[in-house]
Short mmCIF file of C-alpha atoms and ligand atoms in Angstrom, two decimals:
data_model
loop_
_atom_site.label_atom_id
_atom_site.label_comp_id
_atom_site.label_asym_id
_atom_site.label_seq_id
_atom_site.Cartn_x
_atom_site.Cartn_y
_atom_site.Cartn_z
CA MET A 244 135.81 -59.47 94.51
CA SER A 245 133.37 -61.63 96.40
CA PHE A 246 134.82 -63.77 99.12
CA LYS A 247 134.05 -67.05 97.39
CA SER A 248 135.93 -66.06 94.26
CA PHE A 249 138.83 -64.95 96.47
CA MET A 250 139.30 -68.49 97.81
CA GLU A 251 138.63 -70.11 94.46
CA LYS A 252 141.29 -67.95 92.95
CA PHE A 253 143.75 -68.85 95.72
CA LYS A 254 143.36 -72.52 94.88
CA GLU A 255 144.21 -71.81 91.24
CA ILE A 256 147.66 -70.45 92.07
CA GLU A 257 150.43 -72.86 91.10
CA ALA A 258 153.94 -73.21 92.56
CA GLU A 259 155.58 -71.31 89.70
CA ASP A 260 153.02 -68.50 89.98
CA PHE A 261 154.11 -68.13 93.58
CA LYS A 262 157.77 -68.06 92.52
CA VAL A 263 157.01 -65.11 90.30
CA LEU A 264 154.92 -63.37 92.99
CA LEU A 265 157.77 -63.84 95.48
CA ALA A 266 160.27 -62.45 92.97
CA ILE A 267 158.06 -59.39 92.45
CA GLU A 268 157.72 -58.97 96.21
CA SER A 269 161.53 -58.99 96.61
CA GLY A 270 161.95 -56.49 93.83
CA MET A 271 159.43 -54.12 95.40
CA LYS A 272 162.03 -53.21 98.03
CA ASN A 273 163.86 -51.37 95.27
CA TYR A 274 161.29 -50.70 92.58
CA GLU A 275 157.74 -49.49 92.49
CA TYR A 276 157.29 -51.63 89.37
CA VAL A 277 159.82 -54.45 89.22
CA PRO A 278 161.46 -54.70 85.77
CA PHE A 279 160.71 -57.91 83.90
CA GLU A 280 164.43 -58.79 83.75
CA LYS A 281 164.67 -58.53 87.53
CA ILE A 282 161.77 -60.93 87.93
CA VAL A 283 163.66 -63.39 85.74
CA GLU A 284 166.75 -62.90 87.88
CA TYR A 285 165.03 -63.21 91.27
CA SER A 286 162.75 -66.10 90.35
CA LYS A 287 165.58 -68.18 88.83
CA LEU A 288 163.07 -69.40 86.25
CA PRO A 289 163.75 -69.54 82.50
CA ILE A 290 162.63 -66.41 80.69
CA ASP A 291 159.83 -68.12 78.75
CA LYS A 292 158.36 -69.50 81.97
CA VAL A 293 158.46 -66.06 83.57
CA GLU A 294 156.76 -64.68 80.46
CA TYR A 295 153.97 -67.23 80.85
CA ARG A 296 153.65 -66.75 84.63
CA VAL A 297 153.57 -62.94 84.69
CA ASN A 298 150.80 -63.04 82.13
CA ARG A 299 148.92 -65.57 84.22
CA VAL A 300 149.19 -63.62 87.49
CA SER A 301 148.23 -60.45 85.60
CA ARG A 302 145.15 -62.16 84.23
CA LEU A 303 144.29 -63.40 87.74
CA ARG A 304 144.64 -59.76 88.85
CA LEU A 305 147.29 -60.39 91.48
CA VAL A 306 149.65 -57.81 90.04
CA ARG A 307 149.56 -54.47 88.28
CA SER A 308 151.81 -53.66 85.37
CA ILE A 309 153.27 -50.86 83.32
CA THR A 310 154.70 -51.00 79.82
CA SER A 311 156.41 -47.63 79.75
CA PRO A 312 159.07 -46.33 80.41
CA TYR A 313 159.89 -50.01 80.88
CA ARG A 314 158.00 -53.24 81.37
CA GLY A 315 157.38 -53.74 85.08
CA TYR A 316 155.10 -55.41 87.62
CA CYS A 317 154.04 -54.87 91.23
CA LEU A 318 151.84 -56.83 93.62
CA ASN A 319 148.39 -55.55 94.40
CA TYR A 320 146.65 -56.30 97.71
CA ILE A 321 145.25 -59.62 96.53
CA GLY A 322 148.68 -60.78 95.40
CA TYR A 323 150.08 -59.83 98.78
CA ASP A 324 147.15 -61.53 100.59
CA PHE A 325 147.87 -64.74 98.72
CA LEU A 326 151.52 -64.75 99.78
CA ALA A 327 150.46 -64.43 103.43
CA LEU A 328 147.75 -67.10 103.02
CA ARG A 329 150.29 -69.44 101.50
CA PHE A 330 152.57 -68.96 104.51
CA PHE A 331 149.78 -69.73 107.01
CA VAL A 332 148.64 -72.80 105.08
CA ASN A 333 152.16 -74.19 104.55
CA SER A 334 153.13 -73.56 108.18
CA GLY A 335 150.14 -75.51 109.45
CA PHE A 336 148.31 -72.56 111.05
CA LEU A 337 145.41 -72.32 108.65
CA GLU A 338 143.03 -74.84 107.19
CA ALA A 339 140.31 -72.73 105.60
CA VAL A 340 139.00 -69.21 105.32
CA GLY A 341 135.33 -68.28 105.65
CA GLY A 342 133.23 -65.18 105.27
CA PRO A 343 134.07 -61.62 106.29
CA LEU A 344 133.82 -60.71 109.98
CA GLY A 345 134.44 -57.05 109.49
CA VAL A 346 135.65 -54.69 106.86
CA GLY A 347 137.11 -51.63 108.52
CA LYS A 348 138.83 -48.53 107.27
CA GLU A 349 142.25 -50.01 107.51
CA ALA A 350 141.76 -53.77 107.56
CA ASP A 351 139.66 -56.67 106.27
CA VAL A 352 138.92 -59.42 108.76
CA TYR A 353 137.77 -62.92 107.76
CA GLU A 354 136.67 -65.94 109.69
CA ALA A 355 139.18 -68.78 109.48
CA LEU A 356 139.70 -72.33 110.65
CA THR A 357 142.89 -73.81 112.10
CA PRO A 358 143.94 -77.43 111.38
CA GLU A 359 142.94 -78.23 115.00
CA GLY A 360 139.42 -77.10 114.17
CA ASP A 361 139.53 -73.85 116.16
CA VAL A 362 137.70 -70.88 114.72
CA ALA A 363 140.03 -67.97 114.13
CA ALA A 364 140.04 -64.46 112.70
CA LEU A 365 142.36 -63.51 109.86
CA LYS A 366 143.08 -59.79 109.66
CA PHE A 367 144.69 -58.24 106.60
CA HIS A 368 146.00 -54.75 107.27
CA ARG A 369 145.32 -52.38 104.41
CA LEU A 370 147.03 -49.10 105.11
CA GLY A 371 146.88 -46.67 102.28
CA ARG A 372 144.02 -48.45 100.56
CA ILE A 373 141.89 -45.33 100.57
CA SER A 374 144.65 -43.24 99.15
CA PHE A 375 145.74 -45.06 96.04
CA ARG A 376 145.03 -41.89 94.13
CA GLN A 377 146.93 -39.83 96.62
CA THR A 378 149.79 -42.28 96.27
CA ALA A 379 149.72 -41.63 92.56
CA LYS A 380 150.12 -37.93 93.25
CA VAL A 381 152.95 -38.45 95.71
CA ARG A 382 154.62 -40.69 93.16
CA SER A 383 155.40 -37.88 90.80
CA TYR A 384 157.38 -36.17 93.55
CA GLY A 385 159.65 -39.15 93.89
CA LYS A 386 158.53 -40.20 97.39
CA PRO A 387 158.50 -43.86 98.45
CA LYS A 388 156.30 -45.79 96.09
CA THR A 389 155.24 -49.10 97.53
CA PHE A 390 154.58 -47.66 100.92
CA TRP A 391 151.25 -49.39 101.46
CA LEU A 392 152.91 -52.78 101.45
CA PHE A 393 155.53 -51.90 104.05
CA ARG A 394 153.21 -49.84 106.22
CA SER A 395 150.66 -52.65 106.29
CA LYS A 396 153.34 -55.17 107.18
CA ILE A 397 154.63 -52.98 110.01
CA ALA A 398 151.07 -52.57 111.33
CA ALA A 399 150.57 -56.34 111.38
CA GLU A 400 153.90 -56.92 113.12
CA LYS A 401 153.07 -54.29 115.69
CA GLU A 402 149.60 -55.62 116.36
CA TYR A 403 150.92 -59.15 116.76
CA GLU A 404 153.59 -57.99 119.23
CA ALA A 405 150.93 -56.19 121.26
CA LEU A 406 148.58 -59.19 121.28
CA LYS A 407 151.35 -61.54 122.43
CA LYS A 408 152.34 -59.26 125.26
CA LEU A 409 148.78 -58.46 126.35
CA TYR A 410 147.56 -62.03 126.08
CA SER A 411 150.44 -63.27 128.23
CA TYR A 412 149.39 -60.83 130.98
CA GLY A 413 145.81 -61.99 130.83
CA VAL A 414 144.34 -58.90 129.18
CA SER A 415 141.10 -59.71 127.32
CA VAL A 416 142.36 -59.64 123.74
CA PRO A 417 142.15 -62.19 120.92
CA LYS A 418 144.63 -65.04 121.25
CA PRO A 419 147.56 -64.41 118.88
CA ILE A 420 148.18 -67.41 116.60
CA SER A 421 150.56 -66.25 113.88
CA GLN A 422 151.58 -63.29 111.77
CA ASN A 423 152.96 -62.98 108.27
CA ARG A 424 153.46 -59.97 106.01
CA HIS A 425 150.42 -57.68 106.49
CA ALA A 426 148.28 -60.41 108.09
CA VAL A 427 147.55 -61.43 111.67
CA LEU A 428 145.90 -64.72 112.56
CA MET A 429 144.19 -64.66 115.96
CA GLY A 430 141.42 -66.27 117.95
CA LYS A 431 137.89 -65.35 116.92
CA ILE A 432 135.88 -63.42 119.47
CA GLU A 433 132.20 -64.22 119.88
CA GLY A 434 130.50 -60.91 120.32
CA ILE A 435 129.62 -57.71 118.59
CA ARG A 436 130.98 -54.20 118.79
CA LEU A 437 129.89 -52.16 121.78
CA ILE A 438 128.59 -49.43 119.46
CA GLU A 439 125.92 -51.85 118.21
CA PHE A 440 124.29 -52.36 121.64
CA LYS A 441 121.10 -50.31 122.02
CA HIS A 442 120.73 -51.30 125.68
CA LEU A 443 122.93 -52.89 128.29
CA LYS A 444 121.60 -54.78 131.29
CA ASP A 445 124.45 -53.48 133.41
CA PRO A 446 126.40 -50.68 131.74
CA GLU A 447 128.47 -50.00 134.85
CA ASN A 448 129.65 -53.58 134.99
CA VAL A 449 130.64 -53.49 131.32
CA PHE A 450 132.43 -50.17 131.76
CA LEU A 451 134.35 -51.47 134.75
CA LYS A 452 135.36 -54.62 132.92
CA ILE A 453 136.81 -52.44 130.18
CA LEU A 454 138.65 -50.33 132.76
CA GLU A 455 140.02 -53.47 134.44
CA ASN A 456 141.56 -54.49 131.14
CA VAL A 457 142.90 -51.04 130.34
CA LYS A 458 144.48 -51.08 133.80
CA LEU A 459 146.01 -54.51 133.32
CA ALA A 460 147.38 -53.49 129.91
CA TYR A 461 148.83 -50.30 131.37
CA ARG A 462 150.18 -51.48 134.68
CA LYS A 463 151.30 -55.01 133.81
CA ALA A 464 152.04 -55.01 130.07
CA GLY A 465 153.00 -51.32 129.88
CA VAL A 466 150.76 -50.89 126.83
CA ILE A 467 148.25 -48.18 125.91
CA HIS A 468 145.76 -48.91 123.15
CA ALA A 469 145.71 -45.41 121.62
CA ASP A 470 142.50 -45.96 119.64
CA LEU A 471 140.15 -47.16 122.36
CA SER A 472 136.51 -46.65 121.50
CA GLU A 473 133.12 -48.35 121.30
CA TYR A 474 134.24 -49.64 117.89
CA ASN A 475 137.16 -51.59 119.24
CA VAL A 476 135.46 -53.33 122.14
CA LEU A 477 133.56 -56.56 121.47
CA LEU A 478 130.92 -57.81 123.89
CA ASP A 479 128.73 -60.94 124.01
CA GLU A 480 124.95 -60.90 124.46
CA GLU A 481 125.17 -61.97 128.11
CA GLU A 482 127.59 -59.13 128.83
CA ARG A 483 130.00 -61.57 130.41
CA ASN A 484 132.96 -61.24 128.15
CA ILE A 485 134.48 -58.02 126.88
CA GLN A 486 137.44 -58.09 124.53
CA ILE A 487 139.54 -55.20 123.30
CA ILE A 488 140.63 -55.53 119.65
CA ASP A 489 142.57 -53.53 117.03
CA TRP A 490 145.99 -52.79 118.57
CA PRO A 491 148.39 -51.78 115.74
CA GLN A 492 148.67 -48.17 116.91
CA TYR A 493 149.43 -49.00 120.54
CA VAL A 494 152.14 -47.10 122.42
CA THR A 495 154.14 -48.16 125.47
CA ILE A 496 154.15 -46.28 128.75
CA ASN A 497 157.59 -44.88 127.80
CA HIS A 498 156.12 -42.93 124.90
CA PRO A 499 156.67 -39.18 125.45
CA ASN A 500 152.90 -38.55 125.21
CA ALA A 501 151.84 -41.71 127.04
CA GLN A 502 149.83 -39.92 129.70
CA GLN A 503 147.97 -37.81 127.16
CA ILE A 504 147.20 -40.81 124.96
CA LEU A 505 145.93 -42.84 127.91
CA GLU A 506 143.69 -39.96 128.97
CA ARG A 507 142.32 -39.62 125.46
CA ASP A 508 141.47 -43.35 125.40
CA LEU A 509 139.75 -43.13 128.76
CA LYS A 510 137.86 -39.98 127.83
CA ASN A 511 136.61 -41.58 124.63
CA ILE A 512 135.19 -44.60 126.35
CA SER A 513 133.86 -42.66 129.36
CA LYS A 514 132.06 -40.22 127.09
CA PHE A 515 130.45 -43.07 125.21
CA PHE A 516 129.06 -44.58 128.41
CA LYS A 517 127.83 -41.22 129.61
CA ARG A 518 126.19 -40.34 126.30
CA LYS A 519 124.59 -43.68 125.58
CA PHE A 520 123.94 -45.22 129.00
CA ASN A 521 123.93 -42.17 131.25
CA LEU A 522 126.77 -43.55 133.31
CA GLU A 523 128.56 -40.94 135.34
CA ILE A 524 131.90 -41.70 136.98
CA SER A 525 134.33 -38.92 137.79
CA PHE A 526 137.17 -38.85 135.32
CA LYS A 527 139.70 -38.49 138.11
CA ASP A 528 138.44 -41.72 139.64
CA VAL A 529 138.70 -43.46 136.30
CA LEU A 530 142.26 -42.26 135.81
CA ASP A 531 143.33 -43.09 139.36
CA PHE A 532 141.88 -46.53 138.99
CA VAL A 533 143.84 -47.26 135.81
CA VAL A 534 147.10 -45.52 136.67
CA LEU A 535 147.37 -46.00 140.42
CA GLY A 536 145.12 -48.99 140.89
CA LYS A 537 143.06 -46.97 143.36
CA PRO A 538 139.58 -48.44 143.68
CA VAL A 539 136.95 -45.80 142.88
CA LYS A 540 133.77 -45.77 144.91
CA LYS A 541 131.74 -47.33 142.15
CA VAL A 542 134.32 -50.02 141.68
CA GLN A 543 134.16 -50.88 145.36
CA ILE A 544 130.40 -51.19 145.16
CA PHE A 545 130.77 -53.37 142.10
CA LEU A 546 133.37 -55.59 143.70
CA GLN A 547 131.39 -56.29 146.87
N1 ATP B 92 139.45 -61.45 116.65
C1 ATP B 92 138.29 -61.08 116.12
N2 ATP B 92 137.19 -61.86 116.29
C2 ATP B 92 136.01 -61.50 115.76
N3 ATP B 92 135.81 -60.39 115.03
C3 ATP B 92 136.85 -59.57 114.82
C4 ATP B 92 138.15 -59.87 115.36
N4 ATP B 92 138.99 -58.88 114.99
C5 ATP B 92 138.26 -58.01 114.26
N5 ATP B 92 136.98 -58.41 114.15
C6 ATP B 92 135.90 -57.72 113.41
O1 ATP B 92 136.45 -56.98 112.34
C7 ATP B 92 136.22 -55.57 112.50
C8 ATP B 92 137.45 -54.78 112.08
O2 ATP B 92 138.54 -55.14 112.89
P1 ATP B 92 139.53 -54.07 113.52
O3 ATP B 92 138.79 -53.12 114.37
O4 ATP B 92 140.62 -54.83 114.16
O5 ATP B 92 140.09 -53.37 112.21
P2 ATP B 92 139.96 -51.87 111.65
O6 ATP B 92 140.19 -51.91 110.20
O7 ATP B 92 140.82 -50.98 112.41
O8 ATP B 92 138.50 -51.46 111.88
P3 ATP B 92 138.01 -49.95 111.98
O9 ATP B 92 138.78 -49.14 111.00
O10 ATP B 92 136.54 -50.10 111.66
O11 ATP B 92 138.28 -49.57 113.42
C9 ATP B 92 135.87 -55.41 113.96
O12 ATP B 92 135.03 -54.32 114.18
C10 ATP B 92 135.19 -56.72 114.31
O13 ATP B 92 133.83 -56.67 113.95
MG1 MG B 93 138.75 -51.09 114.60
#
């Protein structure tokens, strides 16, 4: 669905449509497809209204349905998106949504506007999107059915927790604004992914700015990114401002494999700078800088 039709569709949703969507959402804790009678029960609407509304939300493609072995409905991603959007709008966090900022493997990110006129980024987590077919296979073995919905919600909650903690310690991450269901609303970063830079004026400076933030996250917030790479660092044209994004998989320093995970993050990013910008800094120095706060030679030069 194009983005424009996404927003147009959102505006078409009426209060009773939302009642039915909310009833289906509640039922999905217990059912893969929520029986029609349960939707009647949860929504507290008369049966004929529910009849009308489930047909409407089906036609708008916000839910999927089955007719056998019983008549049942479940939310699809758009239905779930709309419930989160409704929360942000009603709570006064969101005024409008714009075009896509990035469509990743496990999330869709859109530009957004707050009522105060600040530009924001709205990230919908989409875990399990790629594996709908796989889910269908798992289904026949009686495993959890509506896993994508819960996993995506947990990812959003986790990312929001990380952003709040990191932001409060001054780590360069997007400003957390709000979170609901599988969605995180945060400040928009001006910049593009590090992977997209063909040249850097001062690769060492950029690398050290990243390390400074990894150090701050580790030593002050007790947080390790766990998926640090040139894809999750945003940088502006002037190379002044680096920001580390995409935190749902973070671990704390108490994690049993914390050290290993930190080293993997640092190796990833070091290798990228070596490969692309020929920057050579001993890995031990990098690690000592982040873990022990020991200034490496290059860092001293940079700081002078
Ligand atoms: N706060 C933000 N401000 C501006 N752009 C953002 C912001 N957050 C995410 N983006 C854009 O959206 C893209 C996807 O975001 P993110 O990396 O958080 O999700 P993802 O699904 O894990 O992506 P991938 O699977 O590609 O790593 C980013 O590469 C970036 O271009
Ligand atoms: Mg990413």
